[in-house]
Tab-separated table of C-alpha atoms in Angstrom:
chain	number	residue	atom	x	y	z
A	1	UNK	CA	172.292	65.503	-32.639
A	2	UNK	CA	171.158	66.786	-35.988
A	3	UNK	CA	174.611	67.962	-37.304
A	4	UNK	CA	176.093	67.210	-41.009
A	5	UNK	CA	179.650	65.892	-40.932
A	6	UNK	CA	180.808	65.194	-45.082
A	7	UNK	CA	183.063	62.233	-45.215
A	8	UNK	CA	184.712	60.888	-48.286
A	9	UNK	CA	182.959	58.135	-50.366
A	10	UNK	CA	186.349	56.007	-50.090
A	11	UNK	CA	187.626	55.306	-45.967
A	12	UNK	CA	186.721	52.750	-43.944
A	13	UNK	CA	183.339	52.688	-42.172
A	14	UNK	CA	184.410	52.973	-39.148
A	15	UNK	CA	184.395	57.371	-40.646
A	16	UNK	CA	180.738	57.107	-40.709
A	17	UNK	CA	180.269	55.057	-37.767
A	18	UNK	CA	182.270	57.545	-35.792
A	19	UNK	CA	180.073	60.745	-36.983
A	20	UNK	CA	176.956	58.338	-36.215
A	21	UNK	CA	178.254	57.847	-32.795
A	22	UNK	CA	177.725	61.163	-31.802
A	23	UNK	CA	174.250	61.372	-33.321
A	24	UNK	CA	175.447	63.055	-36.347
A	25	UNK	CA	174.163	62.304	-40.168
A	26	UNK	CA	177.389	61.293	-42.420
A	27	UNK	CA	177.032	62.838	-45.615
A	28	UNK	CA	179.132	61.126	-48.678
A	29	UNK	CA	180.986	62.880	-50.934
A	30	UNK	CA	182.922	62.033	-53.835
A	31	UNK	CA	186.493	61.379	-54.241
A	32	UNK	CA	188.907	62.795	-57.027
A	33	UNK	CA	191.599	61.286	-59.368
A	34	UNK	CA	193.761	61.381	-55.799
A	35	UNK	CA	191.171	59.289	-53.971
A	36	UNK	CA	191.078	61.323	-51.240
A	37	UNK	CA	188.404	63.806	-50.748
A	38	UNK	CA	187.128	65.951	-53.654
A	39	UNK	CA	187.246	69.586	-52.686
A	40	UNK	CA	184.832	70.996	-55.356
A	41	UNK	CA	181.973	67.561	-54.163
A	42	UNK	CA	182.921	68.901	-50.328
A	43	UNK	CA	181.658	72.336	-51.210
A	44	UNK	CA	178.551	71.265	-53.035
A	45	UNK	CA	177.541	68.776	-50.240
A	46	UNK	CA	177.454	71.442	-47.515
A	47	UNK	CA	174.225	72.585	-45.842
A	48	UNK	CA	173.119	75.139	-42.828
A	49	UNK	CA	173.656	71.792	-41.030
A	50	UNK	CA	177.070	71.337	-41.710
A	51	UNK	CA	179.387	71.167	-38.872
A	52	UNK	CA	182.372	69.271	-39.572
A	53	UNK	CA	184.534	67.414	-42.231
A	54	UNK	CA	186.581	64.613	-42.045
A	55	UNK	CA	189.131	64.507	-44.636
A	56	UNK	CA	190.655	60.970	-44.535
A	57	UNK	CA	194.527	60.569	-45.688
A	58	UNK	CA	193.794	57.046	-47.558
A	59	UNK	CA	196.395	54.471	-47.571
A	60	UNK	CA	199.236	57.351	-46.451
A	61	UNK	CA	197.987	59.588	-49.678
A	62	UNK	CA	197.853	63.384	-48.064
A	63	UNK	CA	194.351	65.263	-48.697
A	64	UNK	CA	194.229	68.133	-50.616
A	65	UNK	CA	194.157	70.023	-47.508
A	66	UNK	CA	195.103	73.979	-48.613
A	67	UNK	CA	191.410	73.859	-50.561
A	68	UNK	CA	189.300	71.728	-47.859
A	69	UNK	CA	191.000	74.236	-45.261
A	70	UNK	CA	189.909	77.331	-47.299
A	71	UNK	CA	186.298	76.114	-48.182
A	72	UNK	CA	185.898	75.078	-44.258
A	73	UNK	CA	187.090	78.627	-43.085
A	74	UNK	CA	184.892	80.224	-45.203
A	75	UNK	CA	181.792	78.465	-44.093
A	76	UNK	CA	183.111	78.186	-40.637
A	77	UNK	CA	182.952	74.088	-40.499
A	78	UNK	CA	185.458	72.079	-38.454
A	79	UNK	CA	188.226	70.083	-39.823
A	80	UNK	CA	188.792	66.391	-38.290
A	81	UNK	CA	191.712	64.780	-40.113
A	82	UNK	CA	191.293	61.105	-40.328
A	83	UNK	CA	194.977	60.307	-40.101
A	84	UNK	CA	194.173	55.941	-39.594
A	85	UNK	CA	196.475	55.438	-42.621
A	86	UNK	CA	199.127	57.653	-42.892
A	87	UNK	CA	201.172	57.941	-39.402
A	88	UNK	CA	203.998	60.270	-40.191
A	89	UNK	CA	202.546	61.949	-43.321
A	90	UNK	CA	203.173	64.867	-43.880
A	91	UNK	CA	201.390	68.094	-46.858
A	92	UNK	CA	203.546	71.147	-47.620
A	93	UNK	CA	206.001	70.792	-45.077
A	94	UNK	CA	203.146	70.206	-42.262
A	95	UNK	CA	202.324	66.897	-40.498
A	96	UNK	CA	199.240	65.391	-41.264
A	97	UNK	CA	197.081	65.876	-38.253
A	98	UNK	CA	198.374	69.056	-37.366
A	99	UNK	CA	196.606	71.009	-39.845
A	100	UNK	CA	193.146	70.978	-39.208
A	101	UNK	CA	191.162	71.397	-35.924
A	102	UNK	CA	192.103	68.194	-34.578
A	103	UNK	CA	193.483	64.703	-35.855
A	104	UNK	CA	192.511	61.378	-35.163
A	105	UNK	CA	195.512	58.395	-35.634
A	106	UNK	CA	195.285	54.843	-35.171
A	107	UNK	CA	198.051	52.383	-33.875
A	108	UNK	CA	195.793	49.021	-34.850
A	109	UNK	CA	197.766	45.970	-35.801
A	110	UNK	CA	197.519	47.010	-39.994
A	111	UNK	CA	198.762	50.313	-39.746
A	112	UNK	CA	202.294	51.694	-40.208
A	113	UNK	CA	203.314	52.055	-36.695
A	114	UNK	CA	201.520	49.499	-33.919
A	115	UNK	CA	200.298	49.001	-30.579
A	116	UNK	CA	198.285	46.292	-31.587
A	117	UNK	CA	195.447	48.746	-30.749
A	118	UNK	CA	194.154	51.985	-29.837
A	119	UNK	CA	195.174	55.535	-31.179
A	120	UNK	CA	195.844	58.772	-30.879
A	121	UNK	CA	193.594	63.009	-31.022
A	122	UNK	CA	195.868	65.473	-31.712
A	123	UNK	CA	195.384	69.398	-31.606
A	124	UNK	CA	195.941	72.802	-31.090
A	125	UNK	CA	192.546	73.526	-29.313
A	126	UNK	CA	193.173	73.319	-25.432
A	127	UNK	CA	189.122	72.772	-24.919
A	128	UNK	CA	188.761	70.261	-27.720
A	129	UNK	CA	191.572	68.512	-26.055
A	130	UNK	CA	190.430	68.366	-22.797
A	131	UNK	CA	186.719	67.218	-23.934
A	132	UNK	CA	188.569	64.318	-25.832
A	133	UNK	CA	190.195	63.503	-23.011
A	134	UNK	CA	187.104	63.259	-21.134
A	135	UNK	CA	185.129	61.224	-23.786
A	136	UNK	CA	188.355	58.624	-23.714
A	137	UNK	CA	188.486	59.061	-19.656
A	138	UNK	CA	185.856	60.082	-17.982
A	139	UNK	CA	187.445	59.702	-14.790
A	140	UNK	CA	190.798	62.088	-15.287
A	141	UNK	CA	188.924	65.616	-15.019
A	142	UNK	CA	187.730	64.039	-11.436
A	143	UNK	CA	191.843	63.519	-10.575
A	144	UNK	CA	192.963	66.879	-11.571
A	145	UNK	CA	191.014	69.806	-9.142
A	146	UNK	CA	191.091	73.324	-10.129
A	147	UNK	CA	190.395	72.853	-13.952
A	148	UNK	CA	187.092	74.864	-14.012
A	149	UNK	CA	186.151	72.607	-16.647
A	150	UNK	CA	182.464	70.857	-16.955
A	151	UNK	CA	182.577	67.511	-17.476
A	152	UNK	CA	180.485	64.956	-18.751
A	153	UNK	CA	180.005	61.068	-19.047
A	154	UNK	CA	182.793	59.608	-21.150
A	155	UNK	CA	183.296	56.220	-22.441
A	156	UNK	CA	186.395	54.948	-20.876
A	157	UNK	CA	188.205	53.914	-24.645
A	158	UNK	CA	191.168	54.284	-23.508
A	159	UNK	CA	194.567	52.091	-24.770
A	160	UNK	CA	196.279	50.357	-21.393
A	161	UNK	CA	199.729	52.043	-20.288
A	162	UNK	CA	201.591	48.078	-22.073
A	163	UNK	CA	200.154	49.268	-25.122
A	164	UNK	CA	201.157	52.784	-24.619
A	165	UNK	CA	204.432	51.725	-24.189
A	166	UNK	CA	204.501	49.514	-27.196
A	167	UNK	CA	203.193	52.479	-29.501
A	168	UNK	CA	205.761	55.086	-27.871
A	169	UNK	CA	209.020	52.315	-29.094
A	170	UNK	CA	207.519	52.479	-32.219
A	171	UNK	CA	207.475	56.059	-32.847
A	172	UNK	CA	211.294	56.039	-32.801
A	173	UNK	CA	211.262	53.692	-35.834
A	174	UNK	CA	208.616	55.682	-37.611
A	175	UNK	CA	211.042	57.993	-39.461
A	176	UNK	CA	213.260	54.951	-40.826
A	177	UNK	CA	210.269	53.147	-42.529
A	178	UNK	CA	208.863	56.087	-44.033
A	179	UNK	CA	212.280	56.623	-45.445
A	180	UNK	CA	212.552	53.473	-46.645
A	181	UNK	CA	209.352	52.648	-48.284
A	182	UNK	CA	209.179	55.940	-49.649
A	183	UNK	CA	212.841	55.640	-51.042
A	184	UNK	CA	211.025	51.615	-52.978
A	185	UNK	CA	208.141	53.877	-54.198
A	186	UNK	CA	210.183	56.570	-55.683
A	187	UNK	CA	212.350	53.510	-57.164
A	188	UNK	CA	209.306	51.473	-58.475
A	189	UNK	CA	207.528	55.380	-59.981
A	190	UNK	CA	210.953	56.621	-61.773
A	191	UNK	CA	210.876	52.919	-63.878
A	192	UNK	CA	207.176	52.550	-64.919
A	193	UNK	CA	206.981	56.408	-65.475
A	194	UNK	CA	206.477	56.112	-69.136
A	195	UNK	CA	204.778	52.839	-69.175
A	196	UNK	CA	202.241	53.103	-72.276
A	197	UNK	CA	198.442	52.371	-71.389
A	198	UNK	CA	198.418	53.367	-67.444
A	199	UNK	CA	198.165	56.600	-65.475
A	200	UNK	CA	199.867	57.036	-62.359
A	201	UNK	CA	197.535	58.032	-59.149
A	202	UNK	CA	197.631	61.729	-58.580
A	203	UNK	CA	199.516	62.144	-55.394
A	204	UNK	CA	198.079	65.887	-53.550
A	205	UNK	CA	202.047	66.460	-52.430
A	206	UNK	CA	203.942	64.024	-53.108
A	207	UNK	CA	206.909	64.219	-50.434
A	208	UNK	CA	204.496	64.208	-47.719
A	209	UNK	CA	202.869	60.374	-49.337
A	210	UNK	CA	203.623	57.937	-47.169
A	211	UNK	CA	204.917	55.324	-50.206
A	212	UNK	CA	202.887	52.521	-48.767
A	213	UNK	CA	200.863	52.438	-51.837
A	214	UNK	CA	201.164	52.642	-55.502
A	215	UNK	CA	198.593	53.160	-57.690
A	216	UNK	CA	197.632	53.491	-61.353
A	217	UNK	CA	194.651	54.130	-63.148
A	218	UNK	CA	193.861	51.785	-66.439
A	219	UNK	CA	191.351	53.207	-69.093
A	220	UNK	CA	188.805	51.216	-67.826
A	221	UNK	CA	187.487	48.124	-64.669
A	222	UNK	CA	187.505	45.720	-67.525
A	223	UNK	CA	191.180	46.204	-68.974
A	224	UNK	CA	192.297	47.138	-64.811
A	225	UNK	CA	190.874	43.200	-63.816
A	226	UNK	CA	193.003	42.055	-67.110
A	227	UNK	CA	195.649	43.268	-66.087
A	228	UNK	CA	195.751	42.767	-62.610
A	229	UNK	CA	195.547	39.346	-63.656
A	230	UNK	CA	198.623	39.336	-65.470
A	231	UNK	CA	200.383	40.921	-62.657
A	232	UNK	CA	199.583	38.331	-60.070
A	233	UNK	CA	200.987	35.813	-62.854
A	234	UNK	CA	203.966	37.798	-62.737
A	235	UNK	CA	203.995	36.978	-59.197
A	236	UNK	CA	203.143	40.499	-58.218
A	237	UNK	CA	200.566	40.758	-54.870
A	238	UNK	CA	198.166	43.317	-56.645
A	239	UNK	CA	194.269	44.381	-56.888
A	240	UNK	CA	191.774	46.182	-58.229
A	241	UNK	CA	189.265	48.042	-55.312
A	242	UNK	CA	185.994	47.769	-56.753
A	243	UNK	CA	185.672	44.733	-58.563
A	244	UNK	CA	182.084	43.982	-57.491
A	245	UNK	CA	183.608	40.716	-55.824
A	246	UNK	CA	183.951	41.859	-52.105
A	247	UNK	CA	182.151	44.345	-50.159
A	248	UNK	CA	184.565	46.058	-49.123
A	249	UNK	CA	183.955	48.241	-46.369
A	250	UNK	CA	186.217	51.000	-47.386
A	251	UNK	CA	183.989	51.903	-50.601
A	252	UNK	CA	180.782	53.685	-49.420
A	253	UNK	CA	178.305	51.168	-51.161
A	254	UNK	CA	179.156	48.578	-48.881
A	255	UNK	CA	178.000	50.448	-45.987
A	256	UNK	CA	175.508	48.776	-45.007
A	257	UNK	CA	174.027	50.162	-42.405
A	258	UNK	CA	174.424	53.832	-43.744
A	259	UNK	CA	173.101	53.298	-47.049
A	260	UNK	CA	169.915	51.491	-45.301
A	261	UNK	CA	170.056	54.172	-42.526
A	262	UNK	CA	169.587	51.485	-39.970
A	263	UNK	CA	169.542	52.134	-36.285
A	264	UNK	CA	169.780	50.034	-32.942
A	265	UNK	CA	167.804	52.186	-31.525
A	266	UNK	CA	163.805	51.651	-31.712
A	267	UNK	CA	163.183	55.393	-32.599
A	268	UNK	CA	165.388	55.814	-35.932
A	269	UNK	CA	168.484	57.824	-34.006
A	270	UNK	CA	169.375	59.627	-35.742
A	271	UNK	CA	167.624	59.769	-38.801
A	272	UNK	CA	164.537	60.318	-37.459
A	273	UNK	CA	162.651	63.319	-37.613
A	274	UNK	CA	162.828	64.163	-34.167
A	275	UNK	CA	166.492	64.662	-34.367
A	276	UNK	CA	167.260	65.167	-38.108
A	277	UNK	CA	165.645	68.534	-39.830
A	278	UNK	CA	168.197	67.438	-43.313
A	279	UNK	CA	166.643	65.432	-46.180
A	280	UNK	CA	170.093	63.592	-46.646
A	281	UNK	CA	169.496	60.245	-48.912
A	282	UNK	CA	171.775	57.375	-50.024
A	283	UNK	CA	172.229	54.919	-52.525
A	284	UNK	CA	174.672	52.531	-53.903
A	285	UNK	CA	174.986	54.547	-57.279
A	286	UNK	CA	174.922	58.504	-55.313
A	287	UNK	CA	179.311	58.615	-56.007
A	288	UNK	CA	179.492	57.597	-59.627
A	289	UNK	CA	183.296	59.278	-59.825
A	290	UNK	CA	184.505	57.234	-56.965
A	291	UNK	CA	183.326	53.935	-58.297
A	292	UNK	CA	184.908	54.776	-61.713
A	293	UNK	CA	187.975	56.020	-60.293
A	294	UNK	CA	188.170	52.702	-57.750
A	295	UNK	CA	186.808	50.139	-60.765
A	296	UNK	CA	189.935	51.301	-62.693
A	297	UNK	CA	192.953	51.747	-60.417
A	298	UNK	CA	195.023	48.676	-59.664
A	299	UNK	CA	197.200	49.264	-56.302
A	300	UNK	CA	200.220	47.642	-55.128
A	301	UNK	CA	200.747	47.754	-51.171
A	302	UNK	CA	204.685	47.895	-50.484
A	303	UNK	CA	206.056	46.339	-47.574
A	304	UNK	CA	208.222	47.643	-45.088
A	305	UNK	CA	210.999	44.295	-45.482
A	306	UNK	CA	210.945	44.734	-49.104
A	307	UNK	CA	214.314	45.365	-50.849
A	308	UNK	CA	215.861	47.680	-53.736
A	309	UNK	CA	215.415	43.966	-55.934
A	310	UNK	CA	212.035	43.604	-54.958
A	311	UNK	CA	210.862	47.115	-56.254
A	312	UNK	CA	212.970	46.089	-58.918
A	313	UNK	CA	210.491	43.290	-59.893
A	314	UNK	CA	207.246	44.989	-59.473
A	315	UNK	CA	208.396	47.563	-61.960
A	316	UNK	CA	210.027	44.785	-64.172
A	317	UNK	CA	206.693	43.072	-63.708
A	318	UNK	CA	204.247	46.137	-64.629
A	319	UNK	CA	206.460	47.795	-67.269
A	320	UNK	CA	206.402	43.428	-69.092
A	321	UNK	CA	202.440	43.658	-68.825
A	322	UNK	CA	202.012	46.996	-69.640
A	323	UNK	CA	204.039	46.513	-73.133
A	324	UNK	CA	202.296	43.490	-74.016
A	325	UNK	CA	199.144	44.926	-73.298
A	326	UNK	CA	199.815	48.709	-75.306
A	327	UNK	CA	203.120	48.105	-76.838
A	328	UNK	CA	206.215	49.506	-76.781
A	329	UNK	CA	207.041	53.278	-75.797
A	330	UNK	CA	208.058	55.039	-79.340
């Protein structure tokens, strides 16, 4: 209770609502052009009260993990990927997940690789594992004598063994669909390349993206709406993320209850004095860079049945607009 944990201004809620479960304060920092966490806004958010950060790997986009690593070391804060949206990522050669203190995966119904639900904590830290394991399962320290280990109440979230089963068939596809959609990005990215007017998303390591999302920035929300527009005419399934027209949860404005530091509990946990020494504050307008960077990137989510012809078309489709938007490439 009392702790800092610095999230990014773009993941879902559910980042926040996770640190809040604990009775820690989230603390929102901006994104960069890679819309992943902003190493430089990480480093100015931190406080004495700083404990942990969660650097989320948005829509299978790698973090910029060699200088989040380096600032956490050297102020001795924790590292929780948030791997929700990139099973099977990977940054320099090294799994996502594997390269902070612990990882966090999900196996919901949206994401790469299913279950339907439930998840997956990876790491290298044999007591961080086994308190995990008691938070998820608070009756498997009581099954296995001799562990020496103190436990405590746990919450019993843990996915049923037909689920389990599901989620360990789908591993062995995991490789082929990464391969695949990657191979449709890589397509789609070497024929809009020199497209005049946009400017591809900065990818932290590319070989270790995912490809389940492409992205490119356009000068500004006004001309990115335009011509998102004229990409769904196209027939191209497309959108702009803040457009003002749907709260969307991912973007930290939206979030509700985090912005209006509301509580279910009658006392203000955890805000409230008694728990929380900080001064954090929030307001829809605190990440100005991430709302400028969302307002002007269109994205384009790429699906795991599409073929060669269909990437085909989506570049067709954004190098048509793009010309009759800026005109032709000299």
């Amino acid at each position: 209770t009392g702790d800092e944990v610095i999230v990014p201004a773009y993941t879902y809620i559910a980042t926040a609502a996770a640190v809040l479960s604990v009775g820690a304060i989230p603390v929102i920092a901006e994104v960069d052009d890679t819309l992943t966490l902003d190493p430089e806004d990480f480093r100015r958010k931190i406080t004495p009260l700083t404990k942990c950060v969660i650097p989320v790997h948005m829509r299978g986009w790698p973090a910029q993990m060699d200088e989040i690593m380096a600032i956490a070391r050297e102020h001795g804060i924790l590292v929780l990927e948030d791997v929700a949206q990139a099973n099977g990522g990977s940054y320099k050669g090294r799994r996502l997940g594997s390269i902070g203190d612990a990882g966090a995966f999900s196996f919901q119904h949206y994401k790469l690789i299913t279950s339907g639900e439930g998840g997956m904590v990876v790491t290298g830290d044999e007591e961080v594992f086994h308190r995990a394991a008691c938070k998820h399962d608070s009756a498997m320290s009581f099954w296995r004598p001799g562990q020496g280990r103190q436990t405590f109440a746990g919450e019993n979230a843990r996915m049923c063994e037909l689920r389990a089963a599901l989620g360990y068939v789908q591993f062995s596809r995991l490789e082929g669909i990464l391969a695949h959609i990657r191979g449709l990005k890589a397509r789609i990215l070497g024929q809009i390349k020199d497209a005049p007017g946009i400017q591809l998303h900065r990818v932290a390591d590319p070989d270790g993206d995912c490809g389940t999302t492409l992205g490119f920035y356009l000068p500004n929300d006004v001309e990115a709406k335009r011509f998102s527009r004229a990409l769904a005419a196209e027939g191209i399934a497309n959108g702009t993320v803040y457009n003002k027209e749907i709260p969307d949860r991912h973007i930290y404005c939206h979030w509700d209850y985090v912005i209006n530091k509301w509580s279910s509990d009658a006392t203000g946990y955890p805000w409230a004095p008694q728990y929380y020494k900080g001064n954090v504050e929030y307001s829809r307008d605190m990440c100005p860079r991430t709302l400028d960077y969302l307002g002007r990137v269109i994205t384009i989510n790429l699906g795991q049945k599409w073929t060669t012809r269909d990437a085909d078309d989506v570049a067709a489709g954004i190098l048509k607009v793009a010309r009759a938007f800026y005109g032709n490439q000299v």
